């Protein structure tokens, strides 16, 4: 499935499997929160067959405008998925979006190994209970059997693969991540922003897909040249 992941805010909880330090170092823009206005500008260029995922590089509901973004995305006719800890979500928010047929609404809870330092509170647990009852296709994930990966060499202390020759992505390549300043990076493994495909505030989604940056990644995967994907657990030999 082709997806566009929406990063609504730079900065999150510093889970041990999520290299926030790499993103904070690489992201040079002063725009740390995606505004509803800029989101609308970016989304207007995206074809309707692209699923919009509110996940990206951090907790989507840390941005108070995320609810409006979700509602607007639904009104425009896109399929929607959400991946969240529910931190920042309220019961009123749930009521506003309970009519939306989410492809999935995955709730991440704190794991027993304490890899996810998700803030805990009675209010959060109550919101999760309401979300489970009212929203469509809710899945609870507590990462009990989480297998830490290097995220293409971005997580320290974990050995990354070293793929040679022709490779492909097992998930499919058209899975860009939108950052708050409009930049599109290659995928959810590219925390160091090694491959910036373009910017949806001054380019269309179609022009990015057909652009030289995306083509250079695809060429490198086939030619044996250096590319982020050679260090990624999702890559497979052809």
CSV table of N, CA, C and O in Angstrom, one decimal, residues 7-8 13 18 21 38 45 50 53 56 63 98 112 117 131 134 141 162 164 166 168 181 184 193 203 209 211 226 228:
chain,number,residue,atom,x,y,z
A,7,UNK,N,4.1,13.7,10.1
A,7,UNK,CA,4.8,14.0,11.3
A,7,UNK,C,4.2,15.4,11.7
A,7,UNK,O,4.5,16.4,11.1
A,8,UNK,N,3.4,15.4,12.8
A,8,UNK,CA,2.7,16.6,13.1
A,8,UNK,C,3.6,17.5,14.1
A,8,UNK,O,3.3,18.7,14.2
A,13,UNK,N,8.9,11.2,22.8
A,13,UNK,CA,9.2,10.6,24.2
A,13,UNK,C,10.5,9.9,24.3
A,13,UNK,O,10.8,9.4,25.4
A,18,UNK,N,13.4,4.4,19.0
A,18,UNK,CA,13.1,5.5,18.1
A,18,UNK,C,14.2,6.6,18.2
A,18,UNK,O,14.2,7.3,19.2
A,21,UNK,N,17.1,11.6,18.6
A,21,UNK,CA,18.3,12.4,18.6
A,21,UNK,C,18.8,12.7,17.2
A,21,UNK,O,19.2,13.8,16.9
A,38,UNK,N,-0.6,24.7,6.7
A,38,UNK,CA,0.4,24.1,5.8
A,38,UNK,C,0.0,22.6,5.5
A,38,UNK,O,0.4,22.1,4.4
A,45,UNK,N,-2.0,18.3,-2.8
A,45,UNK,CA,-1.2,17.8,-3.9
A,45,UNK,C,-1.2,16.3,-4.0
A,45,UNK,O,-0.7,15.7,-4.9
A,50,UNK,N,-3.5,7.4,-2.1
A,50,UNK,CA,-2.4,7.4,-1.1
A,50,UNK,C,-3.1,7.4,0.3
A,50,UNK,O,-3.9,8.3,0.6
A,53,UNK,N,-1.4,8.4,6.9
A,53,UNK,CA,-1.1,7.8,8.2
A,53,UNK,C,-0.6,8.9,9.1
A,53,UNK,O,0.4,9.6,8.9
A,56,UNK,N,4.3,9.0,11.5
A,56,UNK,CA,5.5,9.7,11.2
A,56,UNK,C,6.6,9.5,12.3
A,56,UNK,O,6.8,8.4,12.8
A,63,UNK,N,0.4,17.5,18.8
A,63,UNK,CA,0.0,18.7,18.1
A,63,UNK,C,-1.5,18.9,18.3
A,63,UNK,O,-2.2,18.1,17.8
A,98,UNK,N,-15.2,9.9,15.9
A,98,UNK,CA,-15.8,8.5,16.0
A,98,UNK,C,-16.6,8.1,14.8
A,98,UNK,O,-16.8,6.9,14.6
A,112,UNK,N,6.5,-3.7,29.0
A,112,UNK,CA,7.0,-4.2,30.3
A,112,UNK,C,8.5,-3.9,30.5
A,112,UNK,O,9.0,-3.8,31.6
A,117,UNK,N,9.0,5.2,27.3
A,117,UNK,CA,8.7,6.1,28.4
A,117,UNK,C,7.4,6.9,28.2
A,117,UNK,O,7.5,8.2,28.3
A,131,UNK,N,-11.6,5.4,23.5
A,131,UNK,CA,-11.2,5.2,22.1
A,131,UNK,C,-11.5,3.7,21.7
A,131,UNK,O,-12.0,3.5,20.6
A,134,UNK,N,-15.3,3.4,21.1
A,134,UNK,CA,-16.0,4.3,20.1
A,134,UNK,C,-15.4,4.3,18.7
A,134,UNK,O,-16.1,4.6,17.7
A,141,UNK,N,-1.3,-2.2,21.0
A,141,UNK,CA,0.1,-2.8,20.9
A,141,UNK,C,0.9,-2.3,22.1
A,141,UNK,O,1.1,-1.2,22.3
A,162,UNK,N,24.0,-5.1,6.0
A,162,UNK,CA,24.9,-4.5,5.0
A,162,UNK,C,24.6,-5.2,3.6
A,162,UNK,O,25.3,-6.0,3.2
A,164,UNK,N,24.2,-6.0,-0.2
A,164,UNK,CA,25.0,-5.8,-1.4
A,164,UNK,C,24.1,-6.1,-2.6
A,164,UNK,O,23.0,-6.7,-2.5
A,166,UNK,N,21.7,-6.0,-6.0
A,166,UNK,CA,20.4,-5.4,-6.2
A,166,UNK,C,19.4,-5.7,-5.1
A,166,UNK,O,19.3,-6.8,-4.6
A,168,UNK,N,15.5,-4.5,-3.0
A,168,UNK,CA,14.2,-3.9,-3.1
A,168,UNK,C,13.7,-3.7,-1.6
A,168,UNK,O,14.2,-4.3,-0.7
A,181,UNK,N,7.8,21.2,8.1
A,181,UNK,CA,8.2,22.3,7.2
A,181,UNK,C,7.8,21.9,5.7
A,181,UNK,O,8.2,22.7,4.8
A,184,UNK,N,9.6,16.1,2.4
A,184,UNK,CA,9.2,14.7,2.3
A,184,UNK,C,10.5,13.9,2.4
A,184,UNK,O,11.4,14.1,1.5
A,193,UNK,N,17.5,12.1,7.9
A,193,UNK,CA,17.1,12.9,6.8
A,193,UNK,C,18.1,12.8,5.7
A,193,UNK,O,18.5,13.8,5.0
A,203,UNK,N,6.1,21.9,-4.3
A,203,UNK,CA,6.0,20.8,-5.3
A,203,UNK,C,4.8,20.0,-5.1
A,203,UNK,O,4.2,19.9,-4.0
A,209,UNK,N,7.4,12.2,-6.8
A,209,UNK,CA,7.5,10.8,-7.2
A,209,UNK,C,8.3,10.6,-8.6
A,209,UNK,O,9.1,9.7,-8.7
A,211,UNK,N,10.5,12.8,-9.5
A,211,UNK,CA,11.7,13.7,-9.5
A,211,UNK,C,13.0,12.9,-9.4
A,211,UNK,O,13.1,11.7,-9.2
A,226,UNK,N,25.7,3.3,-2.9
A,226,UNK,CA,25.4,3.5,-1.5
A,226,UNK,C,24.0,4.2,-1.4
A,226,UNK,O,23.7,5.2,-2.2
A,228,UNK,N,20.6,4.6,1.8
A,228,UNK,CA,20.1,4.2,3.1
A,228,UNK,C,19.6,2.8,3.2
A,228,UNK,O,19.8,2.1,4.2
